Coordinates of C-alpha atoms in Angstrom, one line a residue:
X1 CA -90.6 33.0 -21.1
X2 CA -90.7 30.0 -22.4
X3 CA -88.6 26.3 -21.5
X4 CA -87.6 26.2 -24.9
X5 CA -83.7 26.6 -25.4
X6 CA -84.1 28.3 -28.9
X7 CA -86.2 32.0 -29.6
X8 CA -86.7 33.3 -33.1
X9 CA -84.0 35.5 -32.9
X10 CA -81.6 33.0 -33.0
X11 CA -83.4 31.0 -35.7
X12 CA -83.0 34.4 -37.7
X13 CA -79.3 34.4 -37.0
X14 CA -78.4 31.2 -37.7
X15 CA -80.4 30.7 -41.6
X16 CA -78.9 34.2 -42.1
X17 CA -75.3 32.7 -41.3
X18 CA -76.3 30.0 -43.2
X19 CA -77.3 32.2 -46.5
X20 CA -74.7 34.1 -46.5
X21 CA -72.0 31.5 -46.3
X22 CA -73.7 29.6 -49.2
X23 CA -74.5 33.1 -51.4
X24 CA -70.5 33.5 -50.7
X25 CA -69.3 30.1 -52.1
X26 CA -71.3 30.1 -55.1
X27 CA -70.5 33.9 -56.1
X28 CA -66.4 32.8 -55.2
X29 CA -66.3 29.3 -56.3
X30 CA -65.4 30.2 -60.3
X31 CA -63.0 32.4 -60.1
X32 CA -61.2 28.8 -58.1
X33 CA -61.3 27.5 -62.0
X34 CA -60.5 30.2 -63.9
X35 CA -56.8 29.9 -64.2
X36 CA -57.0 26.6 -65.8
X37 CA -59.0 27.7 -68.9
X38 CA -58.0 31.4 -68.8
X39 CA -58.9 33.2 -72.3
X40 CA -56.0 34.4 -74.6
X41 CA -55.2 37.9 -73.4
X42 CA -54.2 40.8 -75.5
X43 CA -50.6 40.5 -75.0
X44 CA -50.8 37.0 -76.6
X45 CA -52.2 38.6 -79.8
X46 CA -50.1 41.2 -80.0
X47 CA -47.0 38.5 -79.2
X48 CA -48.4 36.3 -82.4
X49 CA -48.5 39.6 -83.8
X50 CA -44.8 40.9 -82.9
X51 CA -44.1 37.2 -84.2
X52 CA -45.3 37.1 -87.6
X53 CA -44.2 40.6 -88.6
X54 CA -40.7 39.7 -87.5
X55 CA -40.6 36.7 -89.4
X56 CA -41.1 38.4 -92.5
X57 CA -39.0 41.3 -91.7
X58 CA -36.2 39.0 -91.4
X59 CA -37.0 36.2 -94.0
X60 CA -37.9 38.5 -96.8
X61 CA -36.2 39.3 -99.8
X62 CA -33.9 42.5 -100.0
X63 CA -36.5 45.1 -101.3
X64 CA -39.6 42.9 -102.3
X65 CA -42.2 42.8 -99.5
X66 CA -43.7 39.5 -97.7
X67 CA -41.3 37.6 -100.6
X68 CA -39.1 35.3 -98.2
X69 CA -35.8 34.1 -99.4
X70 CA -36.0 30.3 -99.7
X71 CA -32.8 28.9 -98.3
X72 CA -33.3 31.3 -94.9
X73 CA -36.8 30.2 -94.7
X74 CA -35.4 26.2 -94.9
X75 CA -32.9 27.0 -91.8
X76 CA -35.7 29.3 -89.8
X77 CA -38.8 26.1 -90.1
X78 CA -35.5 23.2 -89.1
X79 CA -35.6 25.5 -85.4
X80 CA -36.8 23.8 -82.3
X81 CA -39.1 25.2 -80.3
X82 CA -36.6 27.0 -77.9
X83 CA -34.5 28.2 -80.6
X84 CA -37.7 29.4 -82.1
X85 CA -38.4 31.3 -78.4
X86 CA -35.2 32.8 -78.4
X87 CA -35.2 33.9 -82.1
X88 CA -38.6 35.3 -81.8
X89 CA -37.7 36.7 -78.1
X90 CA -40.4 35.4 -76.7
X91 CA -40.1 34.3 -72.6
X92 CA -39.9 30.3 -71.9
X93 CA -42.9 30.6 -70.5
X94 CA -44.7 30.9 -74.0
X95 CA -45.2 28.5 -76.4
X96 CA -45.1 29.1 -80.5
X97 CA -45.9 27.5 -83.2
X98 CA -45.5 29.2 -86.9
X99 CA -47.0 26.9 -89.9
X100 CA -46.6 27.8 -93.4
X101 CA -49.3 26.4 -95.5
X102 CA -50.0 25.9 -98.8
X103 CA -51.9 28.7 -100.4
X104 CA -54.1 27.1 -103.0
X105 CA -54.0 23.2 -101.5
X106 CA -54.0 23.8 -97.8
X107 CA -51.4 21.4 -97.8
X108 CA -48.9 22.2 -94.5
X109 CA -45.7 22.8 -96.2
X110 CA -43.5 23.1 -93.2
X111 CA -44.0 23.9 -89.5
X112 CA -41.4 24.5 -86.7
X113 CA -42.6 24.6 -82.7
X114 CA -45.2 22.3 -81.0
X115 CA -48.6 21.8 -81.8
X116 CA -50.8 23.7 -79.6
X117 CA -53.2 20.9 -79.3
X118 CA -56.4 21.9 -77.4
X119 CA -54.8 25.2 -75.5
X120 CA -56.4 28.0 -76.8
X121 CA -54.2 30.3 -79.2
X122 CA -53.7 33.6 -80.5
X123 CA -52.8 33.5 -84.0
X124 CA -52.0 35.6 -86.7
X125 CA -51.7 34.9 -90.6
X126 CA -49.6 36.6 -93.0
X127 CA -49.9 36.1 -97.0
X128 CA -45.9 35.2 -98.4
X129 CA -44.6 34.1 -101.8
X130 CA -41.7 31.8 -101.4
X131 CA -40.6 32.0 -105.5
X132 CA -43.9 31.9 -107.3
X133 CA -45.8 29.4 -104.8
X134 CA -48.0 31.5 -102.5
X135 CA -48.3 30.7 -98.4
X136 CA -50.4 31.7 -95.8
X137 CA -47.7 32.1 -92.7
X138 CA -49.5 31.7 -89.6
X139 CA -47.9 32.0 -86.1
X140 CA -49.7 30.4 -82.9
X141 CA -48.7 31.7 -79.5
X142 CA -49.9 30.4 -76.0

């Protein structure tokens, strides 16, 4: 033997510490950010979903389908967002949005909830007549 303090074998050990520890950080170190841009799950599309459909349910008129009566749709778009939550049953955790734009202009005609800003969205758009005007109806949940 040698005077030397280091042999091969602990070279060995030491860049395979070393490799392993870095192969580790880079395999781990995404998943650190991914609940800050999580995707929209499936149970935020079927929420915007749920949404929607009860909307019409509830604001249509008596026996004509996706027609909603025009003085309950003025009292359901003057809702905060909180009332909205609870009306909709959705938890405080979630936020909603429900637009009602102009069919043939694109013109927003009213709009009750936040705006989701850059947050993704799940959203879901529903065709209504409000008299003879037609709207698209789109809810936004995230």
């Amino acid at each position: 033997m040698g005077d030397r303090g280091q042999t091969l074998n602990d070279y060995v050990l030491g860049i395979s510490v070393f490799l392993l520890t870095v192969a580790f950080v880079v395999a781990f170190l995404p998943s650190i950010f991914t609940p800050f841009n999580a995707p929209i799950d499936d149970s935020t599309a079927a929420r915007a979903s749920r949404g929607a459909t009860f909307i019409i349910d509830d604001l249509s008129v008596e026996g004509r389908a996706n027609v909603l009566d025009q003085s309950r749709t003025t009292t359901f778009f003057e809702q905060n967002e909180t009332e909205l939550r609870r009306v909709l049953g959705f938890p405080r955790t979630t936020d909603v949005n429900v637009t009602l734009v102009d069919a043939e202009t694109g013109i927003v005609n009213r709009s009750a909830g936040d705006a989701p800003g850059d947050d993704p969205t799940a959203a879901t758009d529903r065709i209504v007549r409000i008299g003879s005007n037609t709207y698209q109806l789109t809810v936004r949940v995230w």
